[in-house]
């Protein structure tokens, strides 16, 4: 059984107890809908879109970009969104426009998305509420407040911060039914995340979605997109439909093997859209942050 240090995988159905759906949904996970293989050795795999968190920047994905590029990902797109954006739904709509442009430019029918913090929530809203499941094969979220967060950062008056709180309109929309959603979700959540409170709120618990929740031990919120082990697990999730064949649980490299569990399924919603100031970033990448205690989602 393959085991990755620091990570613990928990599958199964959402807490809502809804009926699970087949993980394959009628197609191989190793092949995208446009017929391009996503396995090792392919030189034209599904494009990957990287979306940073609140008060973040695309530089947090430096390590992940390098990891994916070394394993054959040619199309890597880092998007920045402006702090002038005041509505998560607006940002999700503009993300959809960028995805359409990326598909047209690369000739691919679909993309994979990796979102950190708020970026994951924006991408999930696009997938569940704006029809993005027709374009997004796999959505990986890192420390995303799927259930909302009760932490109150200095920027708590910002509309986007208020929309990340439990019970906000977008969070409630994401609790709604999502029958037939085609996207597979992989959610990484950290047991020491001081930004997502409670930490388990970074899990996706929804009966309609195909979800794999993965617990990360000993890695803080800001370090999630910059941690080598997490980067490897994200790459494996994108390539093979799941980062491990078993589960791990431990700290500082200690692992505990458990019996492999089936794919989890869940998460969804209904919603509306708007128009945001997400723009494709240009310029050089900076250094990624390494601490996970700052009040940034």
PDB file of C-alpha atoms in Angstrom:
ATOM      1  CA  UNK A   1       0.000   0.000   0.000  1.00  0.00           C
ATOM      2  CA  UNK A   2       1.387   3.375  -0.960  1.00  0.00           C
ATOM      3  CA  UNK A   3       1.677   5.858   1.887  1.00  0.00           C
ATOM      4  CA  UNK A   4       2.573   9.534   1.835  1.00  0.00           C
ATOM      5  CA  UNK A   5       3.922  11.181   5.012  1.00  0.00           C
ATOM      6  CA  UNK A   6       1.937  13.989   6.641  1.00  0.00           C
ATOM      7  CA  UNK A   7      -1.272  13.092   4.826  1.00  0.00           C
ATOM      8  CA  UNK A   8      -4.394  11.290   5.944  1.00  0.00           C
ATOM      9  CA  UNK A   9      -7.034  10.385   3.412  1.00  0.00           C
ATOM     10  CA  UNK A  10     -10.678  10.061   4.353  1.00  0.00           C
ATOM     11  CA  UNK A  11     -13.181   8.979   1.761  1.00  0.00           C
ATOM     12  CA  UNK A  12     -16.809   7.979   1.795  1.00  0.00           C
ATOM     13  CA  UNK A  13     -20.041   9.845   1.361  1.00  0.00           C
ATOM     14  CA  UNK A  14     -20.872  13.309   2.497  1.00  0.00           C
ATOM     15  CA  UNK A  15     -22.374  13.811   5.918  1.00  0.00           C
ATOM     16  CA  UNK A  16     -25.677  14.572   4.279  1.00  0.00           C
ATOM     17  CA  UNK A  17     -26.091  10.855   3.637  1.00  0.00           C
ATOM     18  CA  UNK A  18     -26.987  11.304  -0.005  1.00  0.00           C
ATOM     19  CA  UNK A  19     -26.643   8.597  -2.610  1.00  0.00           C
ATOM     20  CA  UNK A  20     -23.090   8.231  -3.860  1.00  0.00           C
ATOM     21  CA  UNK A  21     -22.179   8.156  -7.526  1.00  0.00           C
ATOM     22  CA  UNK A  22     -19.660   6.097  -9.402  1.00  0.00           C
ATOM     23  CA  UNK A  23     -16.258   7.700  -9.417  1.00  0.00           C
ATOM     24  CA  UNK A  24     -15.669   6.902 -13.038  1.00  0.00           C
ATOM     25  CA  UNK A  25     -18.952   8.406 -14.199  1.00  0.00           C
ATOM     26  CA  UNK A  26     -18.600   6.558 -17.455  1.00  0.00           C
ATOM     27  CA  UNK A  27     -15.048   7.520 -18.341  1.00  0.00           C
ATOM     28  CA  UNK A  28     -11.523   6.617 -17.366  1.00  0.00           C
ATOM     29  CA  UNK A  29      -9.867   8.898 -14.830  1.00  0.00           C
ATOM     30  CA  UNK A  30      -6.615   8.485 -16.669  1.00  0.00           C
ATOM     31  CA  UNK A  31      -7.920  10.101 -19.823  1.00  0.00           C
ATOM     32  CA  UNK A  32      -9.451  13.504 -20.330  1.00  0.00           C
ATOM     33  CA  UNK A  33     -12.612  13.997 -22.345  1.00  0.00           C
ATOM     34  CA  UNK A  34     -10.621  15.363 -25.274  1.00  0.00           C
ATOM     35  CA  UNK A  35      -8.757  12.068 -25.535  1.00  0.00           C
ATOM     36  CA  UNK A  36      -5.420  13.260 -24.191  1.00  0.00           C
ATOM     37  CA  UNK A  37      -3.840  10.858 -21.728  1.00  0.00           C
ATOM     38  CA  UNK A  38      -3.209  12.238 -18.263  1.00  0.00           C
ATOM     39  CA  UNK A  39      -0.788   9.458 -17.377  1.00  0.00           C
ATOM     40  CA  UNK A  40       2.950   9.741 -17.027  1.00  0.00           C
ATOM     41  CA  UNK A  41       4.774  10.326 -20.262  1.00  0.00           C
ATOM     42  CA  UNK A  42       2.081  12.422 -21.922  1.00  0.00           C
ATOM     43  CA  UNK A  43       3.363  15.697 -23.355  1.00  0.00           C
ATOM     44  CA  UNK A  44      -0.027  17.382 -23.698  1.00  0.00           C
ATOM     45  CA  UNK A  45      -1.986  16.890 -20.502  1.00  0.00           C
ATOM     46  CA  UNK A  46      -4.994  18.787 -19.247  1.00  0.00           C
ATOM     47  CA  UNK A  47      -4.149  22.453 -18.517  1.00  0.00           C
ATOM     48  CA  UNK A  48      -3.881  23.367 -14.836  1.00  0.00           C
ATOM     49  CA  UNK A  49      -5.218  26.665 -13.511  1.00  0.00           C
ATOM     50  CA  UNK A  50      -3.770  27.910 -10.197  1.00  0.00           C
ATOM     51  CA  UNK A  51      -5.834  30.344  -8.121  1.00  0.00           C
ATOM     52  CA  UNK A  52      -4.399  31.945  -4.969  1.00  0.00           C
ATOM     53  CA  UNK A  53      -6.112  32.853  -1.695  1.00  0.00           C
ATOM     54  CA  UNK A  54      -7.266  36.130  -0.157  1.00  0.00           C
ATOM     55  CA  UNK A  55      -4.440  38.696   0.013  1.00  0.00           C
ATOM     56  CA  UNK A  56      -2.323  36.133  -1.787  1.00  0.00           C
ATOM     57  CA  UNK A  57      -0.440  36.057  -5.084  1.00  0.00           C
ATOM     58  CA  UNK A  58       0.436  33.490  -7.702  1.00  0.00           C
ATOM     59  CA  UNK A  59       3.939  33.232  -6.189  1.00  0.00           C
ATOM     60  CA  UNK A  60       2.594  30.805  -3.561  1.00  0.00           C
ATOM     61  CA  UNK A  61       2.458  28.193  -6.316  1.00  0.00           C
ATOM     62  CA  UNK A  62       6.142  28.369  -7.320  1.00  0.00           C
ATOM     63  CA  UNK A  63       6.952  24.898  -5.956  1.00  0.00           C
ATOM     64  CA  UNK A  64       3.766  23.330  -7.260  1.00  0.00           C
ATOM     65  CA  UNK A  65       4.332  24.813 -10.721  1.00  0.00           C
ATOM     66  CA  UNK A  66       7.829  23.362 -10.832  1.00  0.00           C
ATOM     67  CA  UNK A  67       6.590  19.983  -9.621  1.00  0.00           C
ATOM     68  CA  UNK A  68       3.879  19.817 -12.267  1.00  0.00           C
ATOM     69  CA  UNK A  69       6.177  21.084 -15.019  1.00  0.00           C
ATOM     70  CA  UNK A  70       8.806  18.469 -14.185  1.00  0.00           C
ATOM     71  CA  UNK A  71       6.168  15.793 -14.665  1.00  0.00           C
ATOM     72  CA  UNK A  72       5.064  16.901 -18.085  1.00  0.00           C
ATOM     73  CA  UNK A  73       2.446  19.608 -17.542  1.00  0.00           C
ATOM     74  CA  UNK A  74       2.938  22.057 -20.374  1.00  0.00           C
ATOM     75  CA  UNK A  75      -0.076  24.310 -19.785  1.00  0.00           C
ATOM     76  CA  UNK A  76       0.128  25.973 -16.354  1.00  0.00           C
ATOM     77  CA  UNK A  77      -1.922  29.113 -15.852  1.00  0.00           C
ATOM     78  CA  UNK A  78      -1.636  31.310 -12.740  1.00  0.00           C
ATOM     79  CA  UNK A  79      -4.458  33.772 -12.220  1.00  0.00           C
ATOM     80  CA  UNK A  80      -4.528  36.757  -9.882  1.00  0.00           C
ATOM     81  CA  UNK A  81      -7.706  38.421  -8.711  1.00  0.00           C
ATOM     82  CA  UNK A  82      -7.940  41.963  -7.399  1.00  0.00           C
ATOM     83  CA  UNK A  83      -8.756  42.824  -3.792  1.00  0.00           C
ATOM     84  CA  UNK A  84     -11.144  45.345  -5.318  1.00  0.00           C
ATOM     85  CA  UNK A  85     -13.341  42.348  -6.087  1.00  0.00           C
ATOM     86  CA  UNK A  86     -16.241  42.481  -3.629  1.00  0.00           C
ATOM     87  CA  UNK A  87     -18.276  39.426  -4.589  1.00  0.00           C
ATOM     88  CA  UNK A  88     -17.147  35.803  -4.724  1.00  0.00           C
ATOM     89  CA  UNK A  89     -19.815  35.082  -7.340  1.00  0.00           C
ATOM     90  CA  UNK A  90     -18.464  37.870  -9.520  1.00  0.00           C
ATOM     91  CA  UNK A  91     -14.973  36.432  -9.294  1.00  0.00           C
ATOM     92  CA  UNK A  92     -16.318  32.985 -10.204  1.00  0.00           C
ATOM     93  CA  UNK A  93     -17.939  34.352 -13.344  1.00  0.00           C
ATOM     94  CA  UNK A  94     -14.718  35.931 -14.544  1.00  0.00           C
ATOM     95  CA  UNK A  95     -12.821  32.749 -13.722  1.00  0.00           C
ATOM     96  CA  UNK A  96     -15.204  31.004 -16.101  1.00  0.00           C
ATOM     97  CA  UNK A  97     -14.296  33.446 -18.839  1.00  0.00           C
ATOM     98  CA  UNK A  98     -10.608  32.740 -18.317  1.00  0.00           C
ATOM     99  CA  UNK A  99     -11.234  28.999 -18.446  1.00  0.00           C
ATOM    100  CA  UNK A 100     -13.041  29.403 -21.772  1.00  0.00           C
ATOM    101  CA  UNK A 101     -10.115  31.398 -23.118  1.00  0.00           C
ATOM    102  CA  UNK A 102      -7.612  28.799 -21.912  1.00  0.00           C
ATOM    103  CA  UNK A 103      -9.566  25.976 -23.537  1.00  0.00           C
ATOM    104  CA  UNK A 104      -9.798  27.882 -26.820  1.00  0.00           C
ATOM    105  CA  UNK A 105      -6.087  28.700 -26.791  1.00  0.00           C
ATOM    106  CA  UNK A 106      -4.813  25.233 -25.862  1.00  0.00           C
ATOM    107  CA  UNK A 107      -7.354  23.156 -27.790  1.00  0.00           C
ATOM    108  CA  UNK A 108      -8.411  21.271 -24.664  1.00  0.00           C
ATOM    109  CA  UNK A 109     -12.026  20.701 -23.744  1.00  0.00           C
ATOM    110  CA  UNK A 110     -11.397  20.905 -19.997  1.00  0.00           C
ATOM    111  CA  UNK A 111      -8.974  22.059 -17.320  1.00  0.00           C
ATOM    112  CA  UNK A 112      -7.893  21.103 -13.816  1.00  0.00           C
ATOM    113  CA  UNK A 113      -7.970  23.798 -11.121  1.00  0.00           C
ATOM    114  CA  UNK A 114      -5.948  24.072  -7.913  1.00  0.00           C
ATOM    115  CA  UNK A 115      -7.249  26.733  -5.536  1.00  0.00           C
ATOM    116  CA  UNK A 116      -5.769  27.879  -2.227  1.00  0.00           C
ATOM    117  CA  UNK A 117      -8.111  29.310   0.422  1.00  0.00           C
ATOM    118  CA  UNK A 118     -10.585  31.716  -1.165  1.00  0.00           C
ATOM    119  CA  UNK A 119      -9.326  30.674  -4.608  1.00  0.00           C
ATOM    120  CA  UNK A 120     -10.718  27.197  -4.023  1.00  0.00           C
ATOM    121  CA  UNK A 121     -14.067  28.620  -2.960  1.00  0.00           C
ATOM    122  CA  UNK A 122     -14.264  30.795  -6.088  1.00  0.00           C
ATOM    123  CA  UNK A 123     -13.475  27.768  -8.256  1.00  0.00           C
ATOM    124  CA  UNK A 124     -16.021  25.594  -6.458  1.00  0.00           C
ATOM    125  CA  UNK A 125     -18.719  28.205  -6.983  1.00  0.00           C
ATOM    126  CA  UNK A 126     -17.856  28.320 -10.682  1.00  0.00           C
ATOM    127  CA  UNK A 127     -18.073  24.535 -10.935  1.00  0.00           C
ATOM    128  CA  UNK A 128     -21.262  24.036  -8.936  1.00  0.00           C
ATOM    129  CA  UNK A 129     -23.263  27.153  -9.666  1.00  0.00           C
ATOM    130  CA  UNK A 130     -22.160  28.414 -13.063  1.00  0.00           C
ATOM    131  CA  UNK A 131     -21.902  25.204 -15.069  1.00  0.00           C
ATOM    132  CA  UNK A 132     -18.142  24.938 -14.679  1.00  0.00           C
ATOM    133  CA  UNK A 133     -18.359  21.168 -14.237  1.00  0.00           C
ATOM    134  CA  UNK A 134     -18.539  20.996 -18.038  1.00  0.00           C
ATOM    135  CA  UNK A 135     -15.030  22.481 -18.185  1.00  0.00           C
ATOM    136  CA  UNK A 136     -13.330  21.413 -14.948  1.00  0.00           C
ATOM    137  CA  UNK A 137     -12.203  17.799 -14.747  1.00  0.00           C
ATOM    138  CA  UNK A 138     -10.678  17.942 -11.252  1.00  0.00           C
ATOM    139  CA  UNK A 139     -10.795  20.717  -8.644  1.00  0.00           C
ATOM    140  CA  UNK A 140      -8.158  20.527  -5.905  1.00  0.00           C
ATOM    141  CA  UNK A 141      -8.610  22.870  -2.940  1.00  0.00           C
ATOM    142  CA  UNK A 142      -5.993  23.670  -0.301  1.00  0.00           C
ATOM    143  CA  UNK A 143      -7.241  25.051   3.021  1.00  0.00           C
ATOM    144  CA  UNK A 144     -10.477  26.329   1.496  1.00  0.00           C
ATOM    145  CA  UNK A 145     -13.289  27.361   3.897  1.00  0.00           C
ATOM    146  CA  UNK A 146     -15.983  25.174   2.334  1.00  0.00           C
ATOM    147  CA  UNK A 147     -18.001  25.360   5.550  1.00  0.00           C
ATOM    148  CA  UNK A 148     -16.964  28.919   6.303  1.00  0.00           C
ATOM    149  CA  UNK A 149     -14.407  30.153   8.842  1.00  0.00           C
ATOM    150  CA  UNK A 150     -15.047  31.979  12.116  1.00  0.00           C
ATOM    151  CA  UNK A 151     -11.605  33.601  12.230  1.00  0.00           C
ATOM    152  CA  UNK A 152     -11.661  37.412  12.164  1.00  0.00           C
ATOM    153  CA  UNK A 153      -8.612  38.765  10.292  1.00  0.00           C
ATOM    154  CA  UNK A 154      -7.779  42.493  10.205  1.00  0.00           C
ATOM    155  CA  UNK A 155      -9.544  42.717   6.828  1.00  0.00           C
ATOM    156  CA  UNK A 156     -12.763  41.266   8.252  1.00  0.00           C
ATOM    157  CA  UNK A 157     -14.772  44.218   6.965  1.00  0.00           C
ATOM    158  CA  UNK A 158     -13.947  43.246   3.367  1.00  0.00           C
ATOM    159  CA  UNK A 159     -17.006  41.793   1.572  1.00  0.00           C
ATOM    160  CA  UNK A 160     -15.038  38.723   0.441  1.00  0.00           C
ATOM    161  CA  UNK A 161     -14.083  37.964   4.054  1.00  0.00           C
ATOM    162  CA  UNK A 162     -17.719  38.223   5.115  1.00  0.00           C
ATOM    163  CA  UNK A 163     -18.646  35.789   2.332  1.00  0.00           C
ATOM    164  CA  UNK A 164     -16.206  33.253   3.796  1.00  0.00           C
ATOM    165  CA  UNK A 165     -18.041  33.168   7.117  1.00  0.00           C
ATOM    166  CA  UNK A 166     -20.411  30.343   8.058  1.00  0.00           C
ATOM    167  CA  UNK A 167     -23.947  31.015   6.905  1.00  0.00           C
ATOM    168  CA  UNK A 168     -23.025  33.544   4.207  1.00  0.00           C
ATOM    169  CA  UNK A 169     -25.109  33.511   1.043  1.00  0.00           C
ATOM    170  CA  UNK A 170     -22.427  31.842  -1.151  1.00  0.00           C
ATOM    171  CA  UNK A 171     -21.650  29.215   1.501  1.00  0.00           C
ATOM    172  CA  UNK A 172     -25.338  28.381   1.786  1.00  0.00           C
ATOM    173  CA  UNK A 173     -25.697  28.186  -1.998  1.00  0.00           C
ATOM    174  CA  UNK A 174     -22.903  25.620  -2.049  1.00  0.00           C
ATOM    175  CA  UNK A 175     -24.912  23.433   0.324  1.00  0.00           C
ATOM    176  CA  UNK A 176     -27.697  23.080  -2.225  1.00  0.00           C
ATOM    177  CA  UNK A 177     -28.280  20.050  -4.470  1.00  0.00           C
ATOM    178  CA  UNK A 178     -25.767  19.335  -7.226  1.00  0.00           C
ATOM    179  CA  UNK A 179     -27.117  16.311  -9.080  1.00  0.00           C
ATOM    180  CA  UNK A 180     -25.017  15.200 -12.016  1.00  0.00           C
ATOM    181  CA  UNK A 181     -22.009  17.404 -11.241  1.00  0.00           C
ATOM    182  CA  UNK A 182     -19.208  15.985 -13.385  1.00  0.00           C
ATOM    183  CA  UNK A 183     -16.182  17.478 -11.601  1.00  0.00           C
ATOM    184  CA  UNK A 184     -14.130  15.435  -9.148  1.00  0.00           C
ATOM    185  CA  UNK A 185     -13.100  17.288  -5.968  1.00  0.00           C
ATOM    186  CA  UNK A 186      -9.983  16.722  -3.870  1.00  0.00           C
ATOM    187  CA  UNK A 187      -9.880  18.803  -0.686  1.00  0.00           C
ATOM    188  CA  UNK A 188      -6.723  19.120   1.424  1.00  0.00           C
ATOM    189  CA  UNK A 189      -7.306  20.362   4.970  1.00  0.00           C
ATOM    190  CA  UNK A 190      -4.753  20.911   7.731  1.00  0.00           C
ATOM    191  CA  UNK A 191      -5.181  19.952  11.359  1.00  0.00           C
ATOM    192  CA  UNK A 192      -3.222  23.051  12.460  1.00  0.00           C
ATOM    193  CA  UNK A 193      -4.864  25.568  10.123  1.00  0.00           C
ATOM    194  CA  UNK A 194      -5.387  28.743  12.180  1.00  0.00           C
ATOM    195  CA  UNK A 195      -7.135  30.551   9.369  1.00  0.00           C
ATOM    196  CA  UNK A 196      -9.874  28.000   8.738  1.00  0.00           C
ATOM    197  CA  UNK A 197     -11.696  27.639  12.059  1.00  0.00           C
ATOM    198  CA  UNK A 198     -12.720  24.976  12.758  1.00  0.00           C
ATOM    199  CA  UNK A 199     -10.086  23.206  10.652  1.00  0.00           C
ATOM    200  CA  UNK A 200     -12.633  20.601   9.506  1.00  0.00           C
ATOM    201  CA  UNK A 201     -14.518  23.388   7.697  1.00  0.00           C
ATOM    202  CA  UNK A 202     -11.972  22.948   4.894  1.00  0.00           C
ATOM    203  CA  UNK A 203     -13.502  19.548   4.122  1.00  0.00           C
ATOM    204  CA  UNK A 204     -16.220  19.179   1.499  1.00  0.00           C
ATOM    205  CA  UNK A 205     -19.160  17.344   3.020  1.00  0.00           C
ATOM    206  CA  UNK A 206     -21.885  17.104   0.421  1.00  0.00           C
ATOM    207  CA  UNK A 207     -23.938  14.096  -0.713  1.00  0.00           C
ATOM    208  CA  UNK A 208     -23.964  14.843  -4.445  1.00  0.00           C
ATOM    209  CA  UNK A 209     -20.305  15.426  -5.261  1.00  0.00           C
ATOM    210  CA  UNK A 210     -17.435  13.067  -5.982  1.00  0.00           C
ATOM    211  CA  UNK A 211     -15.001  14.171  -3.251  1.00  0.00           C
ATOM    212  CA  UNK A 212     -11.796  12.964  -1.661  1.00  0.00           C
ATOM    213  CA  UNK A 213     -10.946  14.811   1.586  1.00  0.00           C
ATOM    214  CA  UNK A 214      -7.297  14.581   2.655  1.00  0.00           C
ATOM    215  CA  UNK A 215      -6.080  15.589   6.093  1.00  0.00           C
ATOM    216  CA  UNK A 216      -2.631  17.179   6.232  1.00  0.00           C
ATOM    217  CA  UNK A 217      -0.853  17.085   9.583  1.00  0.00           C
ATOM    218  CA  UNK A 218       1.678  19.615  10.797  1.00  0.00           C
ATOM    219  CA  UNK A 219       1.449  22.020   7.835  1.00  0.00           C
ATOM    220  CA  UNK A 220      -0.017  25.507   8.313  1.00  0.00           C
ATOM    221  CA  UNK A 221      -2.449  27.340   6.060  1.00  0.00           C
ATOM    222  CA  UNK A 222       0.025  29.429   4.055  1.00  0.00           C
ATOM    223  CA  UNK A 223       2.437  26.524   3.719  1.00  0.00           C
ATOM    224  CA  UNK A 224      -0.090  24.199   2.049  1.00  0.00           C
ATOM    225  CA  UNK A 225       0.632  25.277  -1.561  1.00  0.00           C
ATOM    226  CA  UNK A 226       4.397  25.414  -0.858  1.00  0.00           C
ATOM    227  CA  UNK A 227       4.947  22.113   0.962  1.00  0.00           C
ATOM    228  CA  UNK A 228       6.824  19.447  -1.064  1.00  0.00           C
ATOM    229  CA  UNK A 229       4.726  16.532   0.195  1.00  0.00           C
ATOM    230  CA  UNK A 230       1.483  18.354  -0.514  1.00  0.00           C
ATOM    231  CA  UNK A 231       2.754  19.323  -3.976  1.00  0.00           C
ATOM    232  CA  UNK A 232       3.495  15.663  -4.722  1.00  0.00           C
ATOM    233  CA  UNK A 233       0.062  14.617  -3.482  1.00  0.00           C
ATOM    234  CA  UNK A 234      -1.635  17.278  -5.608  1.00  0.00           C
ATOM    235  CA  UNK A 235       0.248  16.074  -8.676  1.00  0.00           C
ATOM    236  CA  UNK A 236      -0.772  12.488  -7.990  1.00  0.00           C
ATOM    237  CA  UNK A 237      -4.379  13.542  -7.457  1.00  0.00           C
ATOM    238  CA  UNK A 238      -4.412  15.256 -10.845  1.00  0.00           C
ATOM    239  CA  UNK A 239      -2.744  12.363 -12.610  1.00  0.00           C
ATOM    240  CA  UNK A 240      -4.323   9.283 -11.129  1.00  0.00           C
ATOM    241  CA  UNK A 241      -7.607  10.266  -9.526  1.00  0.00           C
ATOM    242  CA  UNK A 242      -6.273  10.159  -5.973  1.00  0.00           C
ATOM    243  CA  UNK A 243      -3.042  10.900  -4.120  1.00  0.00           C
ATOM    244  CA  UNK A 244      -2.717   7.574  -2.302  1.00  0.00           C
ATOM    245  CA  UNK A 245      -3.864   3.984  -2.456  1.00  0.00           C
ATOM    246  CA  UNK A 246      -4.381   3.893   1.280  1.00  0.00           C
ATOM    247  CA  UNK A 247      -4.571   6.369   4.118  1.00  0.00           C
ATOM    248  CA  UNK A 248      -1.912   7.914   6.273  1.00  0.00           C
ATOM    249  CA  UNK A 249      -2.044   9.631   9.618  1.00  0.00           C
ATOM    250  CA  UNK A 250       0.844  10.913  11.605  1.00  0.00           C
ATOM    251  CA  UNK A 251       3.184  13.782  12.355  1.00  0.00           C
ATOM    252  CA  UNK A 252       6.746  14.586  11.356  1.00  0.00           C
ATOM    253  CA  UNK A 253       6.827  11.788   8.827  1.00  0.00           C
ATOM    254  CA  UNK A 254       5.241   9.080  10.970  1.00  0.00           C
ATOM    255  CA  UNK A 255       2.517   7.268   9.083  1.00  0.00           C
ATOM    256  CA  UNK A 256      -0.166   4.821   9.999  1.00  0.00           C
ATOM    257  CA  UNK A 257      -1.514   2.628   7.235  1.00  0.00           C
ATOM    258  CA  UNK A 258      -5.197   1.879   7.257  1.00  0.00           C
ATOM    259  CA  UNK A 259      -7.393  -0.054   4.888  1.00  0.00           C
ATOM    260  CA  UNK A 260      -8.039   1.732   1.613  1.00  0.00           C
ATOM    261  CA  UNK A 261     -11.347   3.479   1.419  1.00  0.00           C
ATOM    262  CA  UNK A 262     -13.578   4.101  -1.540  1.00  0.00           C
ATOM    263  CA  UNK A 263     -13.922   7.505  -3.175  1.00  0.00           C
ATOM    264  CA  UNK A 264     -15.846  10.072  -1.235  1.00  0.00           C
ATOM    265  CA  UNK A 265     -18.688  11.884  -2.892  1.00  0.00           C
ATOM    266  CA  UNK A 266     -20.365  15.157  -2.220  1.00  0.00           C
ATOM    267  CA  UNK A 267     -20.522  18.934  -2.384  1.00  0.00           C
ATOM    268  CA  UNK A 268     -22.602  21.217  -4.527  1.00  0.00           C
ATOM    269  CA  UNK A 269     -24.682  24.239  -4.921  1.00  0.00           C
ATOM    270  CA  UNK A 270     -26.743  26.586  -6.988  1.00  0.00           C
ATOM    271  CA  UNK A 271     -25.978  30.208  -7.521  1.00  0.00           C
ATOM    272  CA  UNK A 272     -25.579  33.336  -9.528  1.00  0.00           C
ATOM    273  CA  UNK A 273     -22.650  35.078 -11.128  1.00  0.00           C
ATOM    274  CA  UNK A 274     -21.104  38.446 -11.529  1.00  0.00           C
ATOM    275  CA  UNK A 275     -18.011  39.966 -13.087  1.00  0.00           C
ATOM    276  CA  UNK A 276     -14.704  40.286 -11.240  1.00  0.00           C
ATOM    277  CA  UNK A 277     -11.229  41.592 -11.614  1.00  0.00           C
ATOM    278  CA  UNK A 278      -9.405  38.273 -11.945  1.00  0.00           C
ATOM    279  CA  UNK A 279      -6.609  38.697 -14.450  1.00  0.00           C
ATOM    280  CA  UNK A 280      -3.939  36.402 -15.784  1.00  0.00           C
ATOM    281  CA  UNK A 281      -0.723  37.248 -13.990  1.00  0.00           C
ATOM    282  CA  UNK A 282       2.440  38.157 -15.827  1.00  0.00           C
ATOM    283  CA  UNK A 283       5.958  38.640 -14.595  1.00  0.00           C
ATOM    284  CA  UNK A 284       8.326  36.546 -12.519  1.00  0.00           C
ATOM    285  CA  UNK A 285       7.325  34.292  -9.652  1.00  0.00           C
ATOM    286  CA  UNK A 286       8.387  35.279  -6.158  1.00  0.00           C
ATOM    287  CA  UNK A 287       9.138  33.174  -3.134  1.00  0.00           C
ATOM    288  CA  UNK A 288       6.279  31.258  -1.592  1.00  0.00           C
ATOM    289  CA  UNK A 289       5.401  31.855   2.083  1.00  0.00           C
ATOM    290  CA  UNK A 290       6.272  29.096   4.504  1.00  0.00           C
ATOM    291  CA  UNK A 291       4.266  29.837   7.631  1.00  0.00           C
ATOM    292  CA  UNK A 292       0.634  28.954   8.125  1.00  0.00           C
ATOM    293  CA  UNK A 293      -0.483  31.216  10.949  1.00  0.00           C
ATOM    294  CA  UNK A 294      -1.199  34.509   9.213  1.00  0.00           C
ATOM    295  CA  UNK A 295      -4.817  35.678   8.900  1.00  0.00           C
ATOM    296  CA  UNK A 296      -5.045  35.018   5.200  1.00  0.00           C
ATOM    297  CA  UNK A 297      -7.545  32.734   3.475  1.00  0.00           C
TER     298      UNK A 297
END
